[in-house]
mmCIF file with all atom_site columns, C-alpha atoms in Angstrom:
data_model
loop_
_atom_site.group_PDB
_atom_site.id
_atom_site.type_symbol
_atom_site.label_atom_id
_atom_site.label_alt_id
_atom_site.label_comp_id
_atom_site.label_asym_id
_atom_site.label_entity_id
_atom_site.label_seq_id
_atom_site.pdbx_PDB_ins_code
_atom_site.Cartn_x
_atom_site.Cartn_y
_atom_site.Cartn_z
_atom_site.occupancy
_atom_site.B_iso_or_equiv
_atom_site.pdbx_formal_charge
_atom_site.auth_seq_id
_atom_site.auth_comp_id
_atom_site.auth_asym_id
_atom_site.auth_atom_id
_atom_site.pdbx_PDB_model_num
ATOM 1   C CA . UNK I 1 1   ? 96.476  110.900 81.912  1.00 0.00 ? 1   UNK I CA 1
ATOM 2   C CA . UNK I 1 2   ? 97.780  110.566 85.614  1.00 0.00 ? 2   UNK I CA 1
ATOM 3   C CA . UNK I 1 3   ? 100.160 107.973 86.380  1.00 0.00 ? 3   UNK I CA 1
ATOM 4   C CA . UNK I 1 4   ? 98.879  106.605 89.589  1.00 0.00 ? 4   UNK I CA 1
ATOM 5   C CA . UNK I 1 5   ? 98.419  102.792 89.224  1.00 0.00 ? 5   UNK I CA 1
ATOM 6   C CA . UNK I 1 6   ? 99.748  99.702  87.775  1.00 0.00 ? 6   UNK I CA 1
ATOM 7   C CA . UNK I 1 7   ? 97.524  99.997  84.727  1.00 0.00 ? 7   UNK I CA 1
ATOM 8   C CA . UNK I 1 8   ? 98.154  104.000 83.996  1.00 0.00 ? 8   UNK I CA 1
ATOM 9   C CA . UNK I 1 9   ? 101.972 103.286 84.274  1.00 0.00 ? 9   UNK I CA 1
ATOM 10  C CA . UNK I 1 10  ? 101.897 100.474 81.666  1.00 0.00 ? 10  UNK I CA 1
ATOM 11  C CA . UNK I 1 11  ? 99.842  102.892 79.317  1.00 0.00 ? 11  UNK I CA 1
ATOM 12  C CA . UNK I 1 12  ? 102.234 105.676 79.880  1.00 0.00 ? 12  UNK I CA 1
ATOM 13  C CA . UNK I 1 13  ? 105.130 103.355 79.046  1.00 0.00 ? 13  UNK I CA 1
ATOM 14  C CA . UNK I 1 14  ? 103.441 102.353 75.767  1.00 0.00 ? 14  UNK I CA 1
ATOM 15  C CA . UNK I 1 15  ? 102.571 105.924 74.874  1.00 0.00 ? 15  UNK I CA 1
ATOM 16  C CA . UNK I 1 16  ? 106.080 107.438 75.761  1.00 0.00 ? 16  UNK I CA 1
ATOM 17  C CA . UNK I 1 17  ? 107.613 104.755 73.716  1.00 0.00 ? 17  UNK I CA 1
ATOM 18  C CA . UNK I 1 18  ? 105.233 105.218 70.972  1.00 0.00 ? 18  UNK I CA 1
ATOM 19  C CA . UNK I 1 19  ? 105.316 101.337 70.479  1.00 0.00 ? 19  UNK I CA 1
ATOM 20  C CA . UNK I 1 20  ? 101.974 99.358  70.889  1.00 0.00 ? 20  UNK I CA 1
ATOM 21  C CA . UNK I 1 21  ? 103.743 96.307  69.880  1.00 0.00 ? 21  UNK I CA 1
ATOM 22  C CA . UNK I 1 22  ? 105.664 96.160  73.305  1.00 0.00 ? 22  UNK I CA 1
ATOM 23  C CA . UNK I 1 23  ? 102.428 95.881  75.206  1.00 0.00 ? 23  UNK I CA 1
ATOM 24  C CA . UNK I 1 24  ? 102.811 92.198  76.149  1.00 0.00 ? 24  UNK I CA 1
ATOM 25  C CA . UNK I 1 25  ? 106.210 92.836  77.789  1.00 0.00 ? 25  UNK I CA 1
ATOM 26  C CA . UNK I 1 26  ? 105.635 96.108  79.441  1.00 0.00 ? 26  UNK I CA 1
ATOM 27  C CA . UNK I 1 27  ? 104.825 94.310  82.884  1.00 0.00 ? 27  UNK I CA 1
ATOM 28  C CA . UNK I 1 28  ? 108.440 92.840  82.713  1.00 0.00 ? 28  UNK I CA 1
ATOM 29  C CA . UNK I 1 29  ? 109.787 96.475  82.244  1.00 0.00 ? 29  UNK I CA 1
ATOM 30  C CA . UNK I 1 30  ? 107.654 97.479  85.348  1.00 0.00 ? 30  UNK I CA 1
ATOM 31  C CA . UNK I 1 31  ? 108.938 94.490  87.446  1.00 0.00 ? 31  UNK I CA 1
ATOM 32  C CA . UNK I 1 32  ? 112.620 95.473  86.389  1.00 0.00 ? 32  UNK I CA 1
ATOM 33  C CA . UNK I 1 33  ? 112.021 99.034  87.370  1.00 0.00 ? 33  UNK I CA 1
ATOM 34  C CA . UNK I 1 34  ? 110.842 97.763  90.777  1.00 0.00 ? 34  UNK I CA 1
ATOM 35  C CA . UNK I 1 35  ? 113.844 95.895  91.197  1.00 0.00 ? 35  UNK I CA 1
ATOM 36  C CA . UNK I 1 36  ? 116.019 98.860  90.343  1.00 0.00 ? 36  UNK I CA 1
ATOM 37  C CA . UNK I 1 37  ? 113.994 101.113 92.684  1.00 0.00 ? 37  UNK I CA 1
ATOM 38  C CA . UNK I 1 38  ? 114.360 98.542  95.370  1.00 0.00 ? 38  UNK I CA 1
ATOM 39  C CA . UNK I 1 39  ? 118.212 98.764  95.059  1.00 0.00 ? 39  UNK I CA 1
ATOM 40  C CA . UNK I 1 40  ? 118.472 102.503 94.789  1.00 0.00 ? 40  UNK I CA 1
ATOM 41  C CA . UNK I 1 41  ? 115.929 104.077 97.047  1.00 0.00 ? 41  UNK I CA 1
ATOM 42  C CA . UNK I 1 42  ? 116.263 104.281 100.857 1.00 0.00 ? 42  UNK I CA 1
ATOM 43  C CA . UNK I 1 43  ? 113.807 106.934 102.523 1.00 0.00 ? 43  UNK I CA 1
ATOM 44  C CA . UNK I 1 44  ? 112.186 107.027 105.853 1.00 0.00 ? 44  UNK I CA 1
ATOM 45  C CA . UNK I 1 45  ? 108.788 105.884 104.329 1.00 0.00 ? 45  UNK I CA 1
ATOM 46  C CA . UNK I 1 46  ? 110.192 102.667 103.519 1.00 0.00 ? 46  UNK I CA 1
ATOM 47  C CA . UNK I 1 47  ? 111.171 101.921 107.185 1.00 0.00 ? 47  UNK I CA 1
ATOM 48  C CA . UNK I 1 48  ? 109.495 99.271  109.278 1.00 0.00 ? 48  UNK I CA 1
ATOM 49  C CA . UNK I 1 49  ? 109.864 98.404  112.814 1.00 0.00 ? 49  UNK I CA 1
ATOM 50  C CA . UNK I 1 50  ? 109.592 94.723  114.172 1.00 0.00 ? 50  UNK I CA 1
ATOM 51  C CA . UNK I 1 51  ? 110.430 92.571  117.083 1.00 0.00 ? 51  UNK I CA 1
ATOM 52  C CA . UNK I 1 52  ? 112.651 89.493  116.017 1.00 0.00 ? 52  UNK I CA 1
ATOM 53  C CA . UNK I 1 53  ? 112.792 86.765  118.429 1.00 0.00 ? 53  UNK I CA 1
ATOM 54  C CA . UNK I 1 54  ? 115.833 84.394  118.483 1.00 0.00 ? 54  UNK I CA 1
ATOM 55  C CA . UNK I 1 55  ? 115.854 80.815  118.810 1.00 0.00 ? 55  UNK I CA 1
ATOM 56  C CA . UNK I 1 56  ? 118.486 79.194  121.015 1.00 0.00 ? 56  UNK I CA 1
ATOM 57  C CA . UNK I 1 57  ? 121.569 78.017  118.886 1.00 0.00 ? 57  UNK I CA 1
ATOM 58  C CA . UNK I 1 58  ? 119.963 79.579  115.568 1.00 0.00 ? 58  UNK I CA 1
ATOM 59  C CA . UNK I 1 59  ? 119.464 82.579  113.895 1.00 0.00 ? 59  UNK I CA 1
ATOM 60  C CA . UNK I 1 60  ? 116.452 84.412  112.816 1.00 0.00 ? 60  UNK I CA 1
ATOM 61  C CA . UNK I 1 61  ? 114.746 84.501  109.273 1.00 0.00 ? 61  UNK I CA 1
ATOM 62  C CA . UNK I 1 62  ? 115.029 88.012  107.688 1.00 0.00 ? 62  UNK I CA 1
ATOM 63  C CA . UNK I 1 63  ? 111.696 89.716  107.311 1.00 0.00 ? 63  UNK I CA 1
ATOM 64  C CA . UNK I 1 64  ? 109.497 89.516  104.178 1.00 0.00 ? 64  UNK I CA 1
ATOM 65  C CA . UNK I 1 65  ? 110.565 91.980  101.638 1.00 0.00 ? 65  UNK I CA 1
ATOM 66  C CA . UNK I 1 66  ? 113.603 93.003  103.771 1.00 0.00 ? 66  UNK I CA 1
ATOM 67  C CA . UNK I 1 67  ? 116.121 95.305  101.969 1.00 0.00 ? 67  UNK I CA 1
ATOM 68  C CA . UNK I 1 68  ? 118.412 96.325  104.756 1.00 0.00 ? 68  UNK I CA 1
ATOM 69  C CA . UNK I 1 69  ? 118.555 97.135  108.187 1.00 0.00 ? 69  UNK I CA 1
ATOM 70  C CA . UNK I 1 70  ? 118.955 100.777 109.591 1.00 0.00 ? 70  UNK I CA 1
ATOM 71  C CA . UNK I 1 71  ? 119.298 99.438  113.081 1.00 0.00 ? 71  UNK I CA 1
ATOM 72  C CA . UNK I 1 72  ? 118.965 96.506  115.455 1.00 0.00 ? 72  UNK I CA 1
ATOM 73  C CA . UNK I 1 73  ? 118.897 96.593  119.354 1.00 0.00 ? 73  UNK I CA 1
ATOM 74  C CA . UNK I 1 74  ? 118.948 94.228  121.951 1.00 0.00 ? 74  UNK I CA 1
ATOM 75  C CA . UNK I 1 75  ? 117.937 95.446  125.636 1.00 0.00 ? 75  UNK I CA 1
ATOM 76  C CA . UNK I 1 76  ? 118.242 98.920  124.296 1.00 0.00 ? 76  UNK I CA 1
ATOM 77  C CA . UNK I 1 77  ? 121.637 98.436  123.284 1.00 0.00 ? 77  UNK I CA 1
ATOM 78  C CA . UNK I 1 78  ? 122.743 98.676  119.552 1.00 0.00 ? 78  UNK I CA 1
ATOM 79  C CA . UNK I 1 79  ? 124.065 95.533  117.756 1.00 0.00 ? 79  UNK I CA 1
ATOM 80  C CA . UNK I 1 80  ? 127.043 96.166  115.579 1.00 0.00 ? 80  UNK I CA 1
ATOM 81  C CA . UNK I 1 81  ? 127.390 94.681  112.152 1.00 0.00 ? 81  UNK I CA 1
ATOM 82  C CA . UNK I 1 82  ? 130.376 92.107  111.294 1.00 0.00 ? 82  UNK I CA 1
ATOM 83  C CA . UNK I 1 83  ? 131.036 90.158  108.151 1.00 0.00 ? 83  UNK I CA 1
ATOM 84  C CA . UNK I 1 84  ? 130.079 86.566  108.625 1.00 0.00 ? 84  UNK I CA 1
ATOM 85  C CA . UNK I 1 85  ? 133.671 85.650  108.516 1.00 0.00 ? 85  UNK I CA 1
ATOM 86  C CA . UNK I 1 86  ? 134.648 88.048  111.368 1.00 0.00 ? 86  UNK I CA 1
ATOM 87  C CA . UNK I 1 87  ? 131.801 86.754  113.342 1.00 0.00 ? 87  UNK I CA 1
ATOM 88  C CA . UNK I 1 88  ? 132.673 83.219  112.947 1.00 0.00 ? 88  UNK I CA 1
ATOM 89  C CA . UNK I 1 89  ? 136.298 84.017  113.583 1.00 0.00 ? 89  UNK I CA 1
ATOM 90  C CA . UNK I 1 90  ? 135.556 86.068  116.739 1.00 0.00 ? 90  UNK I CA 1
ATOM 91  C CA . UNK I 1 91  ? 132.882 83.883  118.362 1.00 0.00 ? 91  UNK I CA 1
ATOM 92  C CA . UNK I 1 92  ? 132.856 80.528  116.681 1.00 0.00 ? 92  UNK I CA 1
ATOM 93  C CA . UNK I 1 93  ? 130.074 78.318  118.776 1.00 0.00 ? 93  UNK I CA 1
ATOM 94  C CA . UNK I 1 94  ? 130.379 80.734  121.719 1.00 0.00 ? 94  UNK I CA 1
ATOM 95  C CA . UNK I 1 95  ? 126.764 81.283  123.057 1.00 0.00 ? 95  UNK I CA 1
ATOM 96  C CA . UNK I 1 96  ? 125.339 84.107  125.191 1.00 0.00 ? 96  UNK I CA 1
ATOM 97  C CA . UNK I 1 97  ? 123.459 87.226  124.535 1.00 0.00 ? 97  UNK I CA 1
ATOM 98  C CA . UNK I 1 98  ? 123.764 88.799  121.189 1.00 0.00 ? 98  UNK I CA 1
ATOM 99  C CA . UNK I 1 99  ? 126.409 91.645  120.677 1.00 0.00 ? 99  UNK I CA 1
ATOM 100 C CA . UNK I 1 100 ? 127.104 91.547  116.887 1.00 0.00 ? 100 UNK I CA 1
ATOM 101 C CA . UNK I 1 101 ? 125.055 90.477  113.837 1.00 0.00 ? 101 UNK I CA 1
ATOM 102 C CA . UNK I 1 102 ? 125.607 89.389  110.302 1.00 0.00 ? 102 UNK I CA 1
ATOM 103 C CA . UNK I 1 103 ? 123.609 88.175  107.188 1.00 0.00 ? 103 UNK I CA 1
ATOM 104 C CA . UNK I 1 104 ? 123.920 84.647  106.080 1.00 0.00 ? 104 UNK I CA 1
ATOM 105 C CA . UNK I 1 105 ? 121.665 83.940  103.038 1.00 0.00 ? 105 UNK I CA 1
ATOM 106 C CA . UNK I 1 106 ? 118.180 84.824  104.265 1.00 0.00 ? 106 UNK I CA 1
ATOM 107 C CA . UNK I 1 107 ? 119.120 84.433  107.762 1.00 0.00 ? 107 UNK I CA 1
ATOM 108 C CA . UNK I 1 108 ? 120.078 87.038  110.527 1.00 0.00 ? 108 UNK I CA 1
ATOM 109 C CA . UNK I 1 109 ? 122.826 85.529  112.507 1.00 0.00 ? 109 UNK I CA 1
ATOM 110 C CA . UNK I 1 110 ? 124.408 86.747  115.755 1.00 0.00 ? 110 UNK I CA 1
ATOM 111 C CA . UNK I 1 111 ? 127.542 86.734  117.802 1.00 0.00 ? 111 UNK I CA 1
ATOM 112 C CA . UNK I 1 112 ? 127.648 85.096  120.266 1.00 0.00 ? 112 UNK I CA 1
ATOM 113 C CA . UNK I 1 113 ? 125.075 82.452  119.060 1.00 0.00 ? 113 UNK I CA 1
ATOM 114 C CA . UNK I 1 114 ? 121.973 83.152  121.269 1.00 0.00 ? 114 UNK I CA 1
ATOM 115 C CA . UNK I 1 115 ? 121.802 80.908  124.252 1.00 0.00 ? 115 UNK I CA 1
ATOM 116 C CA . UNK I 1 116 ? 118.141 81.556  124.669 1.00 0.00 ? 116 UNK I CA 1
ATOM 117 C CA . UNK I 1 117 ? 115.265 83.289  123.293 1.00 0.00 ? 117 UNK I CA 1
ATOM 118 C CA . UNK I 1 118 ? 116.083 87.107  122.980 1.00 0.00 ? 118 UNK I CA 1
ATOM 119 C CA . UNK I 1 119 ? 113.808 89.934  121.585 1.00 0.00 ? 119 UNK I CA 1
ATOM 120 C CA . UNK I 1 120 ? 115.725 91.980  118.982 1.00 0.00 ? 120 UNK I CA 1
ATOM 121 C CA . UNK I 1 121 ? 114.147 95.335  118.152 1.00 0.00 ? 121 UNK I CA 1
ATOM 122 C CA . UNK I 1 122 ? 114.770 95.806  114.394 1.00 0.00 ? 122 UNK I CA 1
ATOM 123 C CA . UNK I 1 123 ? 114.334 98.856  112.281 1.00 0.00 ? 123 UNK I CA 1
ATOM 124 C CA . UNK I 1 124 ? 114.730 98.079  108.549 1.00 0.00 ? 124 UNK I CA 1
ATOM 125 C CA . UNK I 1 125 ? 113.808 99.050  104.909 1.00 0.00 ? 125 UNK I CA 1
ATOM 126 C CA . UNK I 1 126 ? 111.095 97.082  103.607 1.00 0.00 ? 126 UNK I CA 1
ATOM 127 C CA . UNK I 1 127 ? 110.718 96.637  99.805  1.00 0.00 ? 127 UNK I CA 1
ATOM 128 C CA . UNK I 1 128 ? 107.274 97.808  98.413  1.00 0.00 ? 128 UNK I CA 1
ATOM 129 C CA . UNK I 1 129 ? 104.751 95.309  97.431  1.00 0.00 ? 129 UNK I CA 1
ATOM 130 C CA . UNK I 1 130 ? 104.829 94.660  93.657  1.00 0.00 ? 130 UNK I CA 1
ATOM 131 C CA . UNK I 1 131 ? 102.353 96.864  91.811  1.00 0.00 ? 131 UNK I CA 1
ATOM 132 C CA . UNK I 1 132 ? 101.130 93.867  89.947  1.00 0.00 ? 132 UNK I CA 1
ATOM 133 C CA . UNK I 1 133 ? 99.565  92.683  93.209  1.00 0.00 ? 133 UNK I CA 1
ATOM 134 C CA . UNK I 1 134 ? 98.862  96.153  95.050  1.00 0.00 ? 134 UNK I CA 1
ATOM 135 C CA . UNK I 1 135 ? 98.010  98.159  92.089  1.00 0.00 ? 135 UNK I CA 1
ATOM 136 C CA . UNK I 1 136 ? 99.371  101.397 93.461  1.00 0.00 ? 136 UNK I CA 1
ATOM 137 C CA . UNK I 1 137 ? 101.445 102.550 96.392  1.00 0.00 ? 137 UNK I CA 1
ATOM 138 C CA . UNK I 1 138 ? 102.515 105.832 98.113  1.00 0.00 ? 138 UNK I CA 1
ATOM 139 C CA . UNK I 1 139 ? 105.756 105.911 95.917  1.00 0.00 ? 139 UNK I CA 1
ATOM 140 C CA . UNK I 1 140 ? 103.909 105.720 92.458  1.00 0.00 ? 140 UNK I CA 1
ATOM 141 C CA . UNK I 1 141 ? 101.304 108.299 93.692  1.00 0.00 ? 141 UNK I CA 1
ATOM 142 C CA . UNK I 1 142 ? 104.087 110.830 94.836  1.00 0.00 ? 142 UNK I CA 1
ATOM 143 C CA . UNK I 1 143 ? 106.664 109.922 92.183  1.00 0.00 ? 143 UNK I CA 1
ATOM 144 C CA . UNK I 1 144 ? 105.153 108.622 89.161  1.00 0.00 ? 144 UNK I CA 1
ATOM 145 C CA . UNK I 1 145 ? 108.164 110.028 87.129  1.00 0.00 ? 145 UNK I CA 1
ATOM 146 C CA . UNK I 1 146 ? 110.548 107.659 88.973  1.00 0.00 ? 146 UNK I CA 1
ATOM 147 C CA . UNK I 1 147 ? 108.707 104.588 88.090  1.00 0.00 ? 147 UNK I CA 1
ATOM 148 C CA . UNK I 1 148 ? 108.038 105.939 84.601  1.00 0.00 ? 148 UNK I CA 1
ATOM 149 C CA . UNK I 1 149 ? 111.746 106.708 83.837  1.00 0.00 ? 149 UNK I CA 1
ATOM 150 C CA . UNK I 1 150 ? 112.921 103.390 85.302  1.00 0.00 ? 150 UNK I CA 1
ATOM 151 C CA . UNK I 1 151 ? 110.512 101.507 83.107  1.00 0.00 ? 151 UNK I CA 1
ATOM 152 C CA . UNK I 1 152 ? 111.379 103.502 80.093  1.00 0.00 ? 152 UNK I CA 1
ATOM 153 C CA . UNK I 1 153 ? 115.018 102.687 80.618  1.00 0.00 ? 153 UNK I CA 1
ATOM 154 C CA . UNK I 1 154 ? 114.207 99.133  80.509  1.00 0.00 ? 154 UNK I CA 1
ATOM 155 C CA . UNK I 1 155 ? 111.973 99.301  77.638  1.00 0.00 ? 155 UNK I CA 1
ATOM 156 C CA . UNK I 1 156 ? 114.681 101.353 75.647  1.00 0.00 ? 156 UNK I CA 1
ATOM 157 C CA . UNK I 1 157 ? 117.337 98.587  76.355  1.00 0.00 ? 157 UNK I CA 1
ATOM 158 C CA . UNK I 1 158 ? 114.717 96.039  75.011  1.00 0.00 ? 158 UNK I CA 1
ATOM 159 C CA . UNK I 1 159 ? 114.258 97.899  71.579  1.00 0.00 ? 159 UNK I CA 1
ATOM 160 C CA . UNK I 1 160 ? 118.036 98.380  71.356  1.00 0.00 ? 160 UNK I CA 1
ATOM 161 C CA . UNK I 1 161 ? 118.180 102.013 71.865  1.00 0.00 ? 161 UNK I CA 1
ATOM 162 C CA . UNK I 1 162 ? 120.897 102.187 74.508  1.00 0.00 ? 162 UNK I CA 1
ATOM 163 C CA . UNK I 1 163 ? 121.501 106.068 74.005  1.00 0.00 ? 163 UNK I CA 1
ATOM 164 C CA . UNK I 1 164 ? 117.812 106.654 75.037  1.00 0.00 ? 164 UNK I CA 1
ATOM 165 C CA . UNK I 1 165 ? 118.127 104.081 77.870  1.00 0.00 ? 165 UNK I CA 1
ATOM 166 C CA . UNK I 1 166 ? 121.112 106.271 79.359  1.00 0.00 ? 166 UNK I CA 1
ATOM 167 C CA . UNK I 1 167 ? 118.998 109.332 79.009  1.00 0.00 ? 167 UNK I CA 1
ATOM 168 C CA . UNK I 1 168 ? 116.266 107.704 81.008  1.00 0.00 ? 168 UNK I CA 1
ATOM 169 C CA . UNK I 1 169 ? 118.736 106.314 83.390  1.00 0.00 ? 169 UNK I CA 1
ATOM 170 C CA . UNK I 1 170 ? 120.103 109.888 84.142  1.00 0.00 ? 170 UNK I CA 1
ATOM 171 C CA . UNK I 1 171 ? 116.574 111.261 84.673  1.00 0.00 ? 171 UNK I CA 1
ATOM 172 C CA . UNK I 1 172 ? 115.892 108.548 86.947  1.00 0.00 ? 172 UNK I CA 1
ATOM 173 C CA . UNK I 1 173 ? 119.027 108.947 88.883  1.00 0.00 ? 173 UNK I CA 1
ATOM 174 C CA . UNK I 1 174 ? 118.296 112.672 89.326  1.00 0.00 ? 174 UNK I CA 1
ATOM 175 C CA . UNK I 1 175 ? 115.036 111.806 90.900  1.00 0.00 ? 175 UNK I CA 1
ATOM 176 C CA . UNK I 1 176 ? 116.566 109.180 93.271  1.00 0.00 ? 176 UNK I CA 1
ATOM 177 C CA . UNK I 1 177 ? 119.187 111.759 94.395  1.00 0.00 ? 177 UNK I CA 1
ATOM 178 C CA . UNK I 1 178 ? 116.623 114.533 94.864  1.00 0.00 ? 178 UNK I CA 1
ATOM 179 C CA . UNK I 1 179 ? 114.499 112.149 96.894  1.00 0.00 ? 179 UNK I CA 1
ATOM 180 C CA . UNK I 1 180 ? 117.501 111.154 99.281  1.00 0.00 ? 180 UNK I CA 1
ATOM 181 C CA . UNK I 1 181 ? 118.332 115.003 99.814  1.00 0.00 ? 181 UNK I CA 1
ATOM 182 C CA . UNK I 1 182 ? 114.554 115.733 100.571 1.00 0.00 ? 182 UNK I CA 1
ATOM 183 C CA . UNK I 1 183 ? 114.425 112.688 102.969 1.00 0.00 ? 183 UNK I CA 1
ATOM 184 C CA . UNK I 1 184 ? 117.633 113.878 104.566 1.00 0.00 ? 184 UNK I CA 1
ATOM 185 C CA . UNK I 1 185 ? 116.172 117.284 104.982 1.00 0.00 ? 185 UNK I CA 1
ATOM 186 C CA . UNK I 1 186 ? 113.008 116.002 106.345 1.00 0.00 ? 186 UNK I CA 1
ATOM 187 C CA . UNK I 1 187 ? 114.791 113.802 108.765 1.00 0.00 ? 187 UNK I CA 1
ATOM 188 C CA . UNK I 1 188 ? 117.413 116.172 110.081 1.00 0.00 ? 188 UNK I CA 1
ATOM 189 C CA . UNK I 1 189 ? 115.531 119.696 109.795 1.00 0.00 ? 189 UNK I CA 1
ATOM 190 C CA . UNK I 1 190 ? 118.086 120.854 106.972 1.00 0.00 ? 190 UNK I CA 1
ATOM 191 C CA . UNK I 1 191 ? 120.326 121.714 109.766 1.00 0.00 ? 191 UNK I CA 1
ATOM 192 C CA . UNK I 1 192 ? 124.036 120.519 109.779 1.00 0.00 ? 192 UNK I CA 1
ATOM 193 C CA . UNK I 1 193 ? 124.843 117.627 112.231 1.00 0.00 ? 193 UNK I CA 1
ATOM 194 C CA . UNK I 1 194 ? 126.690 119.047 115.186 1.00 0.00 ? 194 UNK I CA 1
ATOM 195 C CA . UNK I 1 195 ? 129.003 116.765 117.491 1.00 0.00 ? 195 UNK I CA 1
ATOM 196 C CA . UNK I 1 196 ? 128.936 118.080 121.031 1.00 0.00 ? 196 UNK I CA 1
ATOM 197 C CA . UNK I 1 197 ? 131.619 117.182 123.418 1.00 0.00 ? 197 UNK I CA 1
ATOM 198 C CA . UNK I 1 198 ? 130.511 115.208 126.361 1.00 0.00 ? 198 UNK I CA 1
#
């Protein structure tokens, strides 16, 4: 059976575990697998661009399903990251055009504090919509084993088989590493990065 949807993934977990008695909790294993994938996987197909508009004196709410920023630009100029403590120590209540950013809770904050409405060009990694609501996605279609091994790892922990969980985690980790390698080759053409003297 092909694993290409939320339903077929759940059926595969039950089959591979050979445990029909866990059917009621398999959705939990899938949700935990999705959480793990969101923490571990960063590939270009997860990138989304957006324009975030500041509000004078305030930060900006992080985008829905935001995982992390790849880049932020204002007026074509990249904004550099600072920890929240560094940002506060350096800028305090100083206002102006943003040059730096940090994260505070679910807010994107800037240094200096925006003195007006500024448009920030954001490129960020977006978490995939849960399979429970989307039924399928490009990642499940292209890497069903990623979801399967992650879910089997959670199922093995549930049935108190840590050795099996470790085996599934190892297989899962190998796929994540291979995905990042493939993505890097696709992004950079497999060529080594070259620094040219200016």
